[in-house]
Coordinates of C-alpha atoms and ligand atoms in Angstrom, one line a residue:
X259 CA 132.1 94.2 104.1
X260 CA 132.7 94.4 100.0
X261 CA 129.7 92.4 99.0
X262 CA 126.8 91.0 100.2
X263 CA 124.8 88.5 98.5
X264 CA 121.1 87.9 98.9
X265 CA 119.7 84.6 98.2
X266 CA 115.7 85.2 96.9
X267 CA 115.0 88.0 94.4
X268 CA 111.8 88.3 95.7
X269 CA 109.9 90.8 97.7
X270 CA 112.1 89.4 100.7
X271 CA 115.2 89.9 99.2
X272 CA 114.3 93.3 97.9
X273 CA 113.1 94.8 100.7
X274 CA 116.6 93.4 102.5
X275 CA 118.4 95.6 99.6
X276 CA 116.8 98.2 100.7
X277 CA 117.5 98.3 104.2
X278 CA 120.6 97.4 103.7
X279 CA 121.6 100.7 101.7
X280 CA 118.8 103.0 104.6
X281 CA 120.9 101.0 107.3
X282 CA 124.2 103.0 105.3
X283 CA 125.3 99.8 103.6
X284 CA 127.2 100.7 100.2
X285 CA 129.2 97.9 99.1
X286 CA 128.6 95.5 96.9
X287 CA 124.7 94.1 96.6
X288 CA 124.2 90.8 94.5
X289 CA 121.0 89.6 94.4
X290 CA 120.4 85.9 93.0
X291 CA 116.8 84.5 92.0
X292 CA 116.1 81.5 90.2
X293 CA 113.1 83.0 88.5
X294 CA 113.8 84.9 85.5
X295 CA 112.0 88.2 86.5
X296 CA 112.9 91.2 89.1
X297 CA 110.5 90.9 92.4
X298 CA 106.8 91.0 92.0
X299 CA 104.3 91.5 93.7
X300 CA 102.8 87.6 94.5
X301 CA 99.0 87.9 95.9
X302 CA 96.9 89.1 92.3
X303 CA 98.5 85.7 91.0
X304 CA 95.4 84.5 93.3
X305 CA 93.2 87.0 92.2
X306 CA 93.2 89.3 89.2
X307 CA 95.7 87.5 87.4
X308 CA 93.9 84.4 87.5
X309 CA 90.9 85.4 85.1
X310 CA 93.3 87.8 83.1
X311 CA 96.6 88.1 81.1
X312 CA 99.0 89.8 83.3
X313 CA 102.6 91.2 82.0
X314 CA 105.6 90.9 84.5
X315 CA 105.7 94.8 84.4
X316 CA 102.0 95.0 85.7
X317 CA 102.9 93.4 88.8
X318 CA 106.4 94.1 89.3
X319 CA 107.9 95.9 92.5
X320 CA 109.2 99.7 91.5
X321 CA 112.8 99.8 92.0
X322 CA 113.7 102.6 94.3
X323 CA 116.6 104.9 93.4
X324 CA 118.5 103.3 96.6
X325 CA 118.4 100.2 94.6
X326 CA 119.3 101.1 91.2
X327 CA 123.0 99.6 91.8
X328 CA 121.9 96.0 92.8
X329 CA 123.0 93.4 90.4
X330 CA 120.4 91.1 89.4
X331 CA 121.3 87.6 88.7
X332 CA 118.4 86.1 87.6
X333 CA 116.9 82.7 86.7
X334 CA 119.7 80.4 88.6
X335 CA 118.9 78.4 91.6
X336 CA 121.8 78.6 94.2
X337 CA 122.8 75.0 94.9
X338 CA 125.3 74.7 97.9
X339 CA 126.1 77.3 100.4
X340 CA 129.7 76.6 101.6
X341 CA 129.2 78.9 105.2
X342 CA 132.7 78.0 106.3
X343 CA 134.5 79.3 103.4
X344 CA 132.3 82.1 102.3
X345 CA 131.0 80.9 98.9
X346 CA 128.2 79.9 97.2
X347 CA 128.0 77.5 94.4
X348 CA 125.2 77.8 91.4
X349 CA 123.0 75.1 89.4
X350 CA 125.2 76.0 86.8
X351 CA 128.4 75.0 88.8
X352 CA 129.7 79.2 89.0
X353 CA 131.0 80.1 92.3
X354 CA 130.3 83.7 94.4
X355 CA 132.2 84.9 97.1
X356 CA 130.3 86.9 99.4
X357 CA 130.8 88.6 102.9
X358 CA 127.7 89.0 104.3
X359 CA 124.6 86.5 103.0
X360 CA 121.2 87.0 103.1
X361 CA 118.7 84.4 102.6
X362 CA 115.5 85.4 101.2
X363 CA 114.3 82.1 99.5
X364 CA 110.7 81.7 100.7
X365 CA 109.1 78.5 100.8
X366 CA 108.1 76.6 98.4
X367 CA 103.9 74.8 98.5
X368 CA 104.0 71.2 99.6
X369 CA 101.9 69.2 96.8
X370 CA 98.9 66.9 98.5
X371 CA 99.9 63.1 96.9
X372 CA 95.7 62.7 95.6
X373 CA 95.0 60.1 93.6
X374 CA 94.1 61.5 89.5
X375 CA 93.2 64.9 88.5
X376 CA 96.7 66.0 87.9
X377 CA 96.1 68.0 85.1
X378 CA 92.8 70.4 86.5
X379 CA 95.2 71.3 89.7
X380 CA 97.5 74.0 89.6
X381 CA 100.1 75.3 92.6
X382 CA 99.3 79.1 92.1
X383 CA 103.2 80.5 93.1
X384 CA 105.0 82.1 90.2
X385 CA 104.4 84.0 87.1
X386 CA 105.4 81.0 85.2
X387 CA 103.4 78.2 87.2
X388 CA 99.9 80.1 87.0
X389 CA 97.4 77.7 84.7
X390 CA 98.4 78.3 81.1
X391 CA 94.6 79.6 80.2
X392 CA 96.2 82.6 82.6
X393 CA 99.6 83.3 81.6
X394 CA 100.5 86.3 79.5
Ligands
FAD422 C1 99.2 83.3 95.1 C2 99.6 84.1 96.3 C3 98.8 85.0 96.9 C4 99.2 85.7 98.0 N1 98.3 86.6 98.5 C5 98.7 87.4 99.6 C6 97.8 88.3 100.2 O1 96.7 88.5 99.7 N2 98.3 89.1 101.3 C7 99.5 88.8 101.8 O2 99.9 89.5 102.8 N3 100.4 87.9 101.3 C8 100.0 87.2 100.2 N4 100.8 86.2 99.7 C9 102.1 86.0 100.4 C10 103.2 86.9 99.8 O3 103.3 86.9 98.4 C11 104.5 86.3 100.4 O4 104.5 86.6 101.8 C12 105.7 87.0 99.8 O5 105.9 86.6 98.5 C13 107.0 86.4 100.6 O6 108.1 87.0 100.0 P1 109.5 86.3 100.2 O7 110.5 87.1 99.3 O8 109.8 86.1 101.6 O9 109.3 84.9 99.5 P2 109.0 84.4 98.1 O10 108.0 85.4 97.4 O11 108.6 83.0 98.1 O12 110.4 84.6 97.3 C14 111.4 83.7 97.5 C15 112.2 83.7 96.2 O13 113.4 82.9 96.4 C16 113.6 82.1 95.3 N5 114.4 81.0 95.6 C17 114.1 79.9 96.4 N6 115.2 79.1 96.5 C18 116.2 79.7 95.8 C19 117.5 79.3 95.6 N7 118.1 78.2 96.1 N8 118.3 80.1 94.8 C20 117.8 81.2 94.3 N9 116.5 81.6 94.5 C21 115.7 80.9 95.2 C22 112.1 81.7 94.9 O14 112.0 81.1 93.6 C23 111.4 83.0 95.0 O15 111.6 83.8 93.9 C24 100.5 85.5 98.6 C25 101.3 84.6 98.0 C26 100.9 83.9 96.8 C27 101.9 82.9 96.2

């Protein structure tokens, strides 16, 4: 296999990298997130980060030197995974070929449809969707 291509550049799709190159993997590794930051590290966004300013770098995952040569593509969603042919397609209509695919994409919080209130409830999740009176 030339390139593998993980879906989710989260904790998920890091740690993946990283058994990937301990498993003696050393082609190609593409990693595609469609937030704009490296993995973080998710539960002080429920805690600390919530009554402070917190920086991407204060909660980001360390890189490990078996890492260092994963490409980050970063704040692109991929849209359609064609399994058949090998390729996926991104929000912004580029294509990647891969040979082995990983998906690391989470899940995402289901919203309760409550009547009102919009505005004084927050979904806790990413970096960027943390209450503004808590973002850096
Ligand atoms: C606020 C909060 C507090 C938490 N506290 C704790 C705790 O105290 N203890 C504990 O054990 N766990 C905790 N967790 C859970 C822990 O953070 C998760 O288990 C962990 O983040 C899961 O990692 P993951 O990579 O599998 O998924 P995620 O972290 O959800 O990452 C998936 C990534 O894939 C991306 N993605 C999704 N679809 C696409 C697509 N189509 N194209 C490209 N990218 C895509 C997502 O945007 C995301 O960046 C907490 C989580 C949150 C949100």
């Amino acid at each position: 296999m030339d390139r593998v291509v993980i879906v989710g550049a989260s904790m998920g799709g890091l740690r993946a990298a990283e058994q990937l190159r301990a498993a003696g993997y050393e082609g190609e590794l593409l990693a595609i997130g469609d937030e704009p930051h490296l993995p973080y590290n998710r539960p002080p966004l429920s805690k600390e980060a919530l009554a402070a300013e917190v920086t991407h770098d204060a909660v980001a995952f360390r890189l490990r030197a078996g890492v260092a040569d994963v490409t980050w593509r970063l704040g692109t969603p991929v849209a359609v995974a064609d399994l058949d042919a090998g390729e996926l397609t991104l929000a912004d209509g580029t294509t990647v070929a891969y040979d082995g695919l990983v998906v690391a994409t989470g899940l995402r919080p289901r919203r309760l449809p409550l009547p009102g209130g919009e505005d004084r409830r927050h979904v806790v999740r990413t970096l960027t969707t943390r209450p503004a009176s808590a973002r850096a």
